[in-house]
Short mmCIF file of N, CA and C in Angstrom, two decimals:
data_model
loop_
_atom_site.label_atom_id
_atom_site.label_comp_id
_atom_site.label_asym_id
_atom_site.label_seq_id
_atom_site.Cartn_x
_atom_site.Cartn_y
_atom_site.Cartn_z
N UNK A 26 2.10 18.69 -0.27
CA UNK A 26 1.26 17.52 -0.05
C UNK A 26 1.00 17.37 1.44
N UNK A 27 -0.26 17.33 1.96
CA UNK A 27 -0.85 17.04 3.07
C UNK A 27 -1.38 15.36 3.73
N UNK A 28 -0.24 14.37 4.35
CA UNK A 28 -0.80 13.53 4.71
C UNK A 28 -1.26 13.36 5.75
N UNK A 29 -2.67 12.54 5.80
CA UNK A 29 -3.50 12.70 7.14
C UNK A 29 -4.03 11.43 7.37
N UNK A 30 -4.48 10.82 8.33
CA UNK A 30 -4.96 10.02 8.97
C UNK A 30 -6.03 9.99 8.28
N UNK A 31 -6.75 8.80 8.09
CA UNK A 31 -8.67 9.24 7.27
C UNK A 31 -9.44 7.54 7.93
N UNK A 32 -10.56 8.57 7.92
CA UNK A 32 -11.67 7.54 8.42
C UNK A 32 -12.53 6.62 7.59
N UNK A 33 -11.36 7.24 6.39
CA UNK A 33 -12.40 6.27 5.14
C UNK A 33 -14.27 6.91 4.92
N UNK A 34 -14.31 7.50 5.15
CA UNK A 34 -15.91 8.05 5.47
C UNK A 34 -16.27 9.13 4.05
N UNK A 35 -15.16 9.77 3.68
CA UNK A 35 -15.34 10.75 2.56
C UNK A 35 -15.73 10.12 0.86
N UNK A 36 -16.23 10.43 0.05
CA UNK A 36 -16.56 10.00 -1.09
C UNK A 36 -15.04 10.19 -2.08
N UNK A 37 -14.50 10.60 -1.58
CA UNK A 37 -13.14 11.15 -2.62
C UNK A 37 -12.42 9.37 -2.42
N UNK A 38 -12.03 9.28 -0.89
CA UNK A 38 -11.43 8.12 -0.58
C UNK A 38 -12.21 7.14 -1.09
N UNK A 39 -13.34 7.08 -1.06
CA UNK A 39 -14.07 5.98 -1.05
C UNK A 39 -13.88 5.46 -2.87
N UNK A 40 -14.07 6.98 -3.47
CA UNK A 40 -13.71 6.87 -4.88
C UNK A 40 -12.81 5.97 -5.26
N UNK A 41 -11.19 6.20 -4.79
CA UNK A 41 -10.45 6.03 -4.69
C UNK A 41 -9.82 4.59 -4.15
N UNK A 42 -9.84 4.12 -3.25
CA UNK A 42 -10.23 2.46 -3.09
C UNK A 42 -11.16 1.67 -4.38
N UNK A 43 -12.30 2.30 -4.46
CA UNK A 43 -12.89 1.51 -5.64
C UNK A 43 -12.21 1.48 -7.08
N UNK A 44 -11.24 2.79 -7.28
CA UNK A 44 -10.03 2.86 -8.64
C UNK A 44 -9.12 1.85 -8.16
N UNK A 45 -8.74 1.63 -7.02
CA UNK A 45 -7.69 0.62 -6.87
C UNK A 45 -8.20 -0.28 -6.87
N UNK A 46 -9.27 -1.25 -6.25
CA UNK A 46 -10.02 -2.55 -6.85
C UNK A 46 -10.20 -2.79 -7.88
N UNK A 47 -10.64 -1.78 -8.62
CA UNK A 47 -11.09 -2.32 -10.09
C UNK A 47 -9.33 -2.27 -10.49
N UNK A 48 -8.85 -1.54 -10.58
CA UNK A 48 -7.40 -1.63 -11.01
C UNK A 48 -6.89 -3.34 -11.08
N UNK A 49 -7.00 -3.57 -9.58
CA UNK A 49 -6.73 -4.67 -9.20
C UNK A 49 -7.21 -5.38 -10.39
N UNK A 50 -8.25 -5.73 -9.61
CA UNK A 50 -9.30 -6.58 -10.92
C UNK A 50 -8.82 -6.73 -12.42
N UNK A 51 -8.46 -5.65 -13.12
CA UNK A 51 -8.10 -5.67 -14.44
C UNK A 51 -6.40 -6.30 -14.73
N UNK A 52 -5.74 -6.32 -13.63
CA UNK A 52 -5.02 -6.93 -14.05
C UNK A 52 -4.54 -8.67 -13.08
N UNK A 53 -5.33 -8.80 -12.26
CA UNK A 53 -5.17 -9.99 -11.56
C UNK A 53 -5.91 -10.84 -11.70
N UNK A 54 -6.27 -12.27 -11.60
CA UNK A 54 -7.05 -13.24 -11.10
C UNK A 54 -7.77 -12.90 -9.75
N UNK A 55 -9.27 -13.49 -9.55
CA UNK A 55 -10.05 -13.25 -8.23
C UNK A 55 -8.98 -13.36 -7.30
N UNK A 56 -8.65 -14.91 -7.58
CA UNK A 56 -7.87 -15.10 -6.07
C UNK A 56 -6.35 -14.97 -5.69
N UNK A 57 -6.11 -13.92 -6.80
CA UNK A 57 -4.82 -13.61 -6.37
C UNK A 57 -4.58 -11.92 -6.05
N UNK A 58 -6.07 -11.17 -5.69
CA UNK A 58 -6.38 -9.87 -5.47
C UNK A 58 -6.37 -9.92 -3.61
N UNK A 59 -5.61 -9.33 -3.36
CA UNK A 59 -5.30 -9.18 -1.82
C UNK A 59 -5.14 -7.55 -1.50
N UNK A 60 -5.94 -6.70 -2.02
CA UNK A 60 -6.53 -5.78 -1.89
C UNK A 60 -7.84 -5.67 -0.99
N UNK A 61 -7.84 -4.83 0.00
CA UNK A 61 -8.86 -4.26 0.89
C UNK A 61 -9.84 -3.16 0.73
N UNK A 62 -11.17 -3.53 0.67
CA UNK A 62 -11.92 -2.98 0.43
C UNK A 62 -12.05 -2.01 1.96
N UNK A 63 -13.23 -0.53 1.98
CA UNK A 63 -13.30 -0.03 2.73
C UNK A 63 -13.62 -0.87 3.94
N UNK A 64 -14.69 -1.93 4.29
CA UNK A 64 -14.84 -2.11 5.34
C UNK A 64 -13.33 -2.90 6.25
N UNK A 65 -12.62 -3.85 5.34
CA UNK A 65 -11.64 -4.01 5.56
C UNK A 65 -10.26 -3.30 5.72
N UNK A 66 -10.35 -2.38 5.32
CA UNK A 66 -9.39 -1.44 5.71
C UNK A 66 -9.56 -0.34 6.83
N UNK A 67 -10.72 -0.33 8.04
CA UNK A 67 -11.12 0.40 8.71
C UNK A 67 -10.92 -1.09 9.93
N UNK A 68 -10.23 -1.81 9.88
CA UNK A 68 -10.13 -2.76 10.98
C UNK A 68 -8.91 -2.35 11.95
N UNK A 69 -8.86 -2.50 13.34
CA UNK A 69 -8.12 -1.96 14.17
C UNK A 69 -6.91 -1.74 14.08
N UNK A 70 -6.23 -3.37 13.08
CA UNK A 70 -4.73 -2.87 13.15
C UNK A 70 -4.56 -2.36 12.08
N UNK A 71 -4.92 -1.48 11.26
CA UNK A 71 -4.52 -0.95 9.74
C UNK A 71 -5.06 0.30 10.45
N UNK A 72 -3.66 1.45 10.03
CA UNK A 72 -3.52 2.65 10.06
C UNK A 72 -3.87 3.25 8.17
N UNK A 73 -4.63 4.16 7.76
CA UNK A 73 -5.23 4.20 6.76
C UNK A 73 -4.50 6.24 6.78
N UNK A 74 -4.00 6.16 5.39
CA UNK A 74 -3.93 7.95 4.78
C UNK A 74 -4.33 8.17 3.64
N UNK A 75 -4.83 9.28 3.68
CA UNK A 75 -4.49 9.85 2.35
C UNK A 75 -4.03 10.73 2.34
N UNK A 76 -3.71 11.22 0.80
CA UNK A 76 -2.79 12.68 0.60
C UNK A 76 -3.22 13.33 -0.07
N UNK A 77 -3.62 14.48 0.29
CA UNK A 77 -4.20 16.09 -0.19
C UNK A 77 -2.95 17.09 -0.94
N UNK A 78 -3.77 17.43 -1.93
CA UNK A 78 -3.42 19.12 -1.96
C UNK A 78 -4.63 19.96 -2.25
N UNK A 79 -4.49 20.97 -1.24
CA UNK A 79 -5.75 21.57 -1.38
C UNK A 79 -7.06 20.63 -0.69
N UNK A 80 -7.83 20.59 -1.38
CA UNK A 80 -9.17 19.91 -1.21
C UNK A 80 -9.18 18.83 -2.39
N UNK A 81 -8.02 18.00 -3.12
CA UNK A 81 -7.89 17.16 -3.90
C UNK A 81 -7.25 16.38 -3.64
N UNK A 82 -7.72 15.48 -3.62
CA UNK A 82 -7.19 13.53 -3.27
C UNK A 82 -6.24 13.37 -4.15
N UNK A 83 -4.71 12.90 -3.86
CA UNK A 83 -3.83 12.33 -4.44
C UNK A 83 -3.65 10.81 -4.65
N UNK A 84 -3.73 10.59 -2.87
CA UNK A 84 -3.46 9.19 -3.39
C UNK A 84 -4.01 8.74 -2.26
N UNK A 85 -3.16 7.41 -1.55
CA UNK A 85 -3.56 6.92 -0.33
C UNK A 85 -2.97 5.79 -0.36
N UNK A 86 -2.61 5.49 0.74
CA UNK A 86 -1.92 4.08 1.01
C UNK A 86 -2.07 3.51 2.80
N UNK A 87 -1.83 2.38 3.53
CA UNK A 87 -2.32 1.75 4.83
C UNK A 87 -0.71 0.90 5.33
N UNK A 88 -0.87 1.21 6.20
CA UNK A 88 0.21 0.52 7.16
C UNK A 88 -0.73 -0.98 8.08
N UNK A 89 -0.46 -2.04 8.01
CA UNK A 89 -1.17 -3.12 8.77
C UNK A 89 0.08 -3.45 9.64
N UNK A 90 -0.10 -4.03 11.15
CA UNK A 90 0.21 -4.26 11.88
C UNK A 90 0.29 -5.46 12.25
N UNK A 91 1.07 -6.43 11.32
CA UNK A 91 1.30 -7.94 11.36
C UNK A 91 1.33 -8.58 13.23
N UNK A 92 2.29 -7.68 13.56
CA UNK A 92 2.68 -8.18 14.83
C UNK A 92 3.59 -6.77 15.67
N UNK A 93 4.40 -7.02 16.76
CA UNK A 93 5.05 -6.36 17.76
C UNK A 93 6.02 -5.78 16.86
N UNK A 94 6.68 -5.92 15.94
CA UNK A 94 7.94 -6.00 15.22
C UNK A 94 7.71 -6.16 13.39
N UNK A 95 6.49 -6.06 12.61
CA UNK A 95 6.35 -6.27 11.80
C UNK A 95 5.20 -5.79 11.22
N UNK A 96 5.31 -5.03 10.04
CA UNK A 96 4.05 -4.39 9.63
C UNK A 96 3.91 -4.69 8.07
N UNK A 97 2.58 -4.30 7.34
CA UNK A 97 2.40 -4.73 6.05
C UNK A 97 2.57 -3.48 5.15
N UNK A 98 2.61 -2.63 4.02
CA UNK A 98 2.40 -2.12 3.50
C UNK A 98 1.01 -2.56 2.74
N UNK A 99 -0.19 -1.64 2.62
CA UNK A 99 -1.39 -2.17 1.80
C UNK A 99 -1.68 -0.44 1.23
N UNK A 100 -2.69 -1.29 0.26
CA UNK A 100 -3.61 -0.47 -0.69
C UNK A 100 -2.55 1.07 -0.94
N UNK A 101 -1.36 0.99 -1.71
CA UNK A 101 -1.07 2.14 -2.02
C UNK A 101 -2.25 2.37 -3.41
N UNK A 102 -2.37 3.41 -3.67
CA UNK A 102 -2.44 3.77 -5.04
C UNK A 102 -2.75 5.39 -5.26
N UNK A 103 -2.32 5.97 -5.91
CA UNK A 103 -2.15 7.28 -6.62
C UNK A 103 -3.30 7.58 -7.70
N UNK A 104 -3.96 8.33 -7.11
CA UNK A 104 -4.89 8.73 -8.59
C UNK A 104 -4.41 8.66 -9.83
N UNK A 105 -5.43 8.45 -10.93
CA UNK A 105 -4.96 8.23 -12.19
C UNK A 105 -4.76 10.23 -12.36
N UNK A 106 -5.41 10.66 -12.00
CA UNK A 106 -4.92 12.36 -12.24
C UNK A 106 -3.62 13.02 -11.69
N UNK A 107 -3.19 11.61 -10.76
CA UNK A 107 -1.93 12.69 -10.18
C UNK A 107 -0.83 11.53 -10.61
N UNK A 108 -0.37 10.80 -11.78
CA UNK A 108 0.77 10.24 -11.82
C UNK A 108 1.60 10.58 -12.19
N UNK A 109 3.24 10.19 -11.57
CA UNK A 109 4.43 10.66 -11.42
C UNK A 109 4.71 11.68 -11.34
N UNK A 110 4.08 12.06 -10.22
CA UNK A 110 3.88 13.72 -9.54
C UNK A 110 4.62 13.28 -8.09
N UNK A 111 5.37 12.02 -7.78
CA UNK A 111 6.06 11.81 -6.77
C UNK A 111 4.82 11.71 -5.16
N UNK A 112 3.66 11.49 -5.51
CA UNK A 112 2.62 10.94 -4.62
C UNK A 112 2.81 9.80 -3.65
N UNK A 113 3.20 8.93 -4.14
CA UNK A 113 3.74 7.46 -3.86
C UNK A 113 5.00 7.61 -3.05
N UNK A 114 6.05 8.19 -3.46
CA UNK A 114 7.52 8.16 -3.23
C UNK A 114 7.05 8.67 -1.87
N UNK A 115 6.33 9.80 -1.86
CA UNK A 115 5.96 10.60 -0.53
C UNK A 115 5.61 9.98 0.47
N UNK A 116 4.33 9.24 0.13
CA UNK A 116 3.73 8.29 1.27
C UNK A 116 4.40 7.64 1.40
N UNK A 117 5.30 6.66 0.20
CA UNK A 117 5.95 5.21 1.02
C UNK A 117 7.21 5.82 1.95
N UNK A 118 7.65 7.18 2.19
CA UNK A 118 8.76 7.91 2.84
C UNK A 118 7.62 8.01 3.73
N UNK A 119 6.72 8.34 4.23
CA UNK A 119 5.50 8.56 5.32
C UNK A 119 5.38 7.08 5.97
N UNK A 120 5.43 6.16 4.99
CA UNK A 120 4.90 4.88 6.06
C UNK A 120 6.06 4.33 6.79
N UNK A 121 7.25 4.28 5.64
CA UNK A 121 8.64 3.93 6.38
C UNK A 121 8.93 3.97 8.02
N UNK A 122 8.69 5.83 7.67
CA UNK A 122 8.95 6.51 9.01
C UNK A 122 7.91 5.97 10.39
N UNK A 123 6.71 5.92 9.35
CA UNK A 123 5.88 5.63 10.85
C UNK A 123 5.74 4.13 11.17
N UNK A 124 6.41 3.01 10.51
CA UNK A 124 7.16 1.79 10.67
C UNK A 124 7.84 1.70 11.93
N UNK A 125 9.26 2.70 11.17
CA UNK A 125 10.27 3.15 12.53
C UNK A 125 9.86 3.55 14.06
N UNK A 126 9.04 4.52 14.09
CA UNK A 126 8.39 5.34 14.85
C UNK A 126 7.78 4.56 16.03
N UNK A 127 6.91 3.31 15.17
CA UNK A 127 6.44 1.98 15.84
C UNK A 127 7.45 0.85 16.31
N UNK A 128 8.43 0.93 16.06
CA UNK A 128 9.74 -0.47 16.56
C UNK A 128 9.61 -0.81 15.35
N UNK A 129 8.79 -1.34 14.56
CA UNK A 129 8.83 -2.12 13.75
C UNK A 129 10.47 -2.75 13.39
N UNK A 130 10.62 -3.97 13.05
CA UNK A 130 12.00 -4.72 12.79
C UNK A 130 12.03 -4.73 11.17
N UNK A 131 10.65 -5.01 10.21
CA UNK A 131 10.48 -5.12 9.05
C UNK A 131 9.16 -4.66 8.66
N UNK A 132 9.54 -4.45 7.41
CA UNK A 132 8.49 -4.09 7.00
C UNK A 132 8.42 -4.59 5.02
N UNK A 133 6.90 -5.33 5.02
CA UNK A 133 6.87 -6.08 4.05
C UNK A 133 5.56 -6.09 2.94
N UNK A 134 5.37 -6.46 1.55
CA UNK A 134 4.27 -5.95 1.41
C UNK A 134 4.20 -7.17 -0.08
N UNK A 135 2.72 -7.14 -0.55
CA UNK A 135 2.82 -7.99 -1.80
C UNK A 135 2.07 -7.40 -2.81
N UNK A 136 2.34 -7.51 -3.92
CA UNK A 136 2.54 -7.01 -5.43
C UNK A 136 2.33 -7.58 -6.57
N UNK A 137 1.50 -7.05 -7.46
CA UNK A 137 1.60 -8.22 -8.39
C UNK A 137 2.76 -8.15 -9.19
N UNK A 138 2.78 -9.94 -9.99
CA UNK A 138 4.18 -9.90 -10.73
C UNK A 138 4.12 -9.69 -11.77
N UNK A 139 2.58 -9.14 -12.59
CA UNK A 139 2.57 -8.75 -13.98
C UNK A 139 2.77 -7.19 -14.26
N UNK A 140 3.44 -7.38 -15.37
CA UNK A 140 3.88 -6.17 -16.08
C UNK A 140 3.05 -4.57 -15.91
N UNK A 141 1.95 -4.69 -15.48
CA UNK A 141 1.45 -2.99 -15.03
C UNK A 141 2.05 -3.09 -13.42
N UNK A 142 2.47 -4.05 -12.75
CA UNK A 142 2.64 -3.55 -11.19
C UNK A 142 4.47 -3.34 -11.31
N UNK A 143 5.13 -3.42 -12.10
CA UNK A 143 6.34 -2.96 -12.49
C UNK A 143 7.08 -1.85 -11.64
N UNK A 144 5.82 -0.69 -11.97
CA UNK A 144 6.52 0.74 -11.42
C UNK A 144 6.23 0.42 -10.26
N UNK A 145 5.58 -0.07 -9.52
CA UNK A 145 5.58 -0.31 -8.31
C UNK A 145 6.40 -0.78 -7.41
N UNK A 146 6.90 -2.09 -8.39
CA UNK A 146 8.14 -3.09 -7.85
C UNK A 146 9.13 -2.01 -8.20
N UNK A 147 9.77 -1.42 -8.74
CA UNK A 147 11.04 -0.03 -8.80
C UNK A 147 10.58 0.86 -7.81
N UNK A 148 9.81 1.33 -7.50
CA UNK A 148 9.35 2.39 -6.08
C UNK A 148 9.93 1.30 -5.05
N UNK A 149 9.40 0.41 -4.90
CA UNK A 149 9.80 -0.36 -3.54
C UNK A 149 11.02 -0.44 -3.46
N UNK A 150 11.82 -1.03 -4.15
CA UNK A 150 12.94 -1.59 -4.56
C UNK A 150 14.06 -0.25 -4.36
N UNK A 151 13.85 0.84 -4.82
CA UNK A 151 14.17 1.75 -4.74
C UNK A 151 14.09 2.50 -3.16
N UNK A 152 13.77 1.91 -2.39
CA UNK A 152 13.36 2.01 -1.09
C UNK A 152 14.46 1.43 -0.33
N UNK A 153 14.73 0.52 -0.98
CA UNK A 153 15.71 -0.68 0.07
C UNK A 153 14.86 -2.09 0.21
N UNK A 154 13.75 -2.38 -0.60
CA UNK A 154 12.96 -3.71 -0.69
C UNK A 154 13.35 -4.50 -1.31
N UNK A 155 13.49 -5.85 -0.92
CA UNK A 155 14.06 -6.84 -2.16
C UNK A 155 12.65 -7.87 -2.13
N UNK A 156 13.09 -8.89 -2.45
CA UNK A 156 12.12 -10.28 -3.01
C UNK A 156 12.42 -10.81 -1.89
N UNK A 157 11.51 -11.54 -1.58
CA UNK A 157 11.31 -12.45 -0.30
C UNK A 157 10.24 -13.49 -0.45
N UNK A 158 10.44 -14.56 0.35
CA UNK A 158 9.38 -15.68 0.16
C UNK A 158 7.74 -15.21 0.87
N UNK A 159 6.56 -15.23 0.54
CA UNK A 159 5.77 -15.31 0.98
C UNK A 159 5.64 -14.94 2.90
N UNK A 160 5.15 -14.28 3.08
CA UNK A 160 4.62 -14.41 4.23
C UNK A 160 3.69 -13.77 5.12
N UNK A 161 3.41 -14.07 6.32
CA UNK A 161 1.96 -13.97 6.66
C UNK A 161 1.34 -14.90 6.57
N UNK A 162 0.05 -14.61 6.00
CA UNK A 162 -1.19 -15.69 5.70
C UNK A 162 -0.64 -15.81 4.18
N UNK A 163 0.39 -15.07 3.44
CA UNK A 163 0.24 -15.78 2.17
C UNK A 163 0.80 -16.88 1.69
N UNK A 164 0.31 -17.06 0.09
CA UNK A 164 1.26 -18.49 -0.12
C UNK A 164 1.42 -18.07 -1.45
N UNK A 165 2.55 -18.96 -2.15
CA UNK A 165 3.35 -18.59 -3.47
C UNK A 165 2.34 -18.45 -4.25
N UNK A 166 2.31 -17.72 -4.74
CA UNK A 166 1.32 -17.53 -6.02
C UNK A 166 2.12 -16.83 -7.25
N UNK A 167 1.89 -17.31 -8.39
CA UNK A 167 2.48 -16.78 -9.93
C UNK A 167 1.96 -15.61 -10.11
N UNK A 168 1.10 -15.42 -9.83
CA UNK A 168 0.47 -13.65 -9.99
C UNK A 168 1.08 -12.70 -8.70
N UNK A 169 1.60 -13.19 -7.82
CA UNK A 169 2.26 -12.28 -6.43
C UNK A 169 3.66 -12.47 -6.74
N UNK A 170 4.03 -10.93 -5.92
CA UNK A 170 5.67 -11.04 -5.39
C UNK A 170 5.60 -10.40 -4.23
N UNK A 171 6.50 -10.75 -3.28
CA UNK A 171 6.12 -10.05 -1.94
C UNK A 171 7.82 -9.67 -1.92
N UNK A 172 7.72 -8.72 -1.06
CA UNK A 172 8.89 -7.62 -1.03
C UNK A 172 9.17 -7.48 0.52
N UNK A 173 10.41 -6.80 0.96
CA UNK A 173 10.50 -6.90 2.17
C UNK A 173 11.50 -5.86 2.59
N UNK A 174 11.69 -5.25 3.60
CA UNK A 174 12.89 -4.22 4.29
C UNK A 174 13.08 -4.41 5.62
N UNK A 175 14.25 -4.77 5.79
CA UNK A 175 14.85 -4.47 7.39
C UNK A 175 14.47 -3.08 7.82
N UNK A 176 14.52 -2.78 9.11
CA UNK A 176 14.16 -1.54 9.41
C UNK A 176 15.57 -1.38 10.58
#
C-alpha cells in the first residue's frame, strides 16, 4: 500500500469523497453529517491522503489541525472494493505517526453512534481511543460520538 499526499484533483478521489458523503447521508441526519466535502477538505490546515495499490484507490483519510498541540482525524473511508483488507488500520497507523511527528498532545475525531459506524468505533478504540465529551466547534449530539488519544 502506497500512502501519498493528494490534491484532491483526481476523479478516483473525488469518486471517493462522494462514496463517503452519500455513505454519510444514508445513515445520518443533515445536521448531524460533519463530513467534508472536496472544497472543504483542500483548506490549509487539513493534510489530505490517499492509499494506492498500483493505480487503484483504496481508501483515504485527513488529518485537521485543531491547534499547536491538537489535531482532528476526518473523512476516513475505505472503498467499498477494498474492505477488511486492513486499508484503514494502515492509514489510521499513518495519521497517528504524522500526529506525533507534528507535537501533537492529542488527537481526536467524531463518529457516528449508529450501528453501521460500529467497525469504526473498534478500529479507533483499538488504537488507544476512548469516549470523550464533545469538542471543538462540536456539541452533544445523539447521532455523534467523539473519541480521543493522548499522544
Amino acid at each position: 500500500m502506497n500512502i501519498k499526499i493528494d490534491d484532491l484533483t483526481g476523479p478516483e478521489v473525488a469518486q471517493l469523497v462522494g462514496e463517503h458523503l452519500h455513505g454519510m447521508s444514508q445513515h445520518s441526519p443533515p445536521e448531524s453529517i460533519h463530513a467534508l466535502n472536496l472544497d472543504e477538505l483542500r483548506k490549509p490546515e487539513i493534510t489530505f491522503w490517499s492509499v494506492w495499490e498500483k493505480d487503484e484507490l483504496l481508501g483515504c483519510g485527513a488529518l485537521k489541525e485543531l491547534g499547536r498541540q491538537h489535531g482532528e482525524i476526518k473523512s476516513m473511508r475505505t472503498s467499498s472494493l477494498h474492505l477488511r483488507k486492513g486499508v484503514a488500520r494502515r492509514l489510521l497507523e499513518h495519521i497517528i505517526g504524522e500526529a506525533e511527528r507534528r507535537g501533537y498532545q492529542r488527537l481526536s475525531l467524531e463518529t457516528g453512534s449508529m450501528e453501521a459506524f460500529e467497525p469504526a468505533q473498534k478500529l479507533y478504540a483499538s488504537f488507544g481511543f476512548h469516549y470523550c465529551k464533545p469538542f471543538s466547534d462540536y456539541i452533544e449530539d445523539i447521532n455523534s460520538v467523539f473519541m480521543t488519544k493522548e499522544l
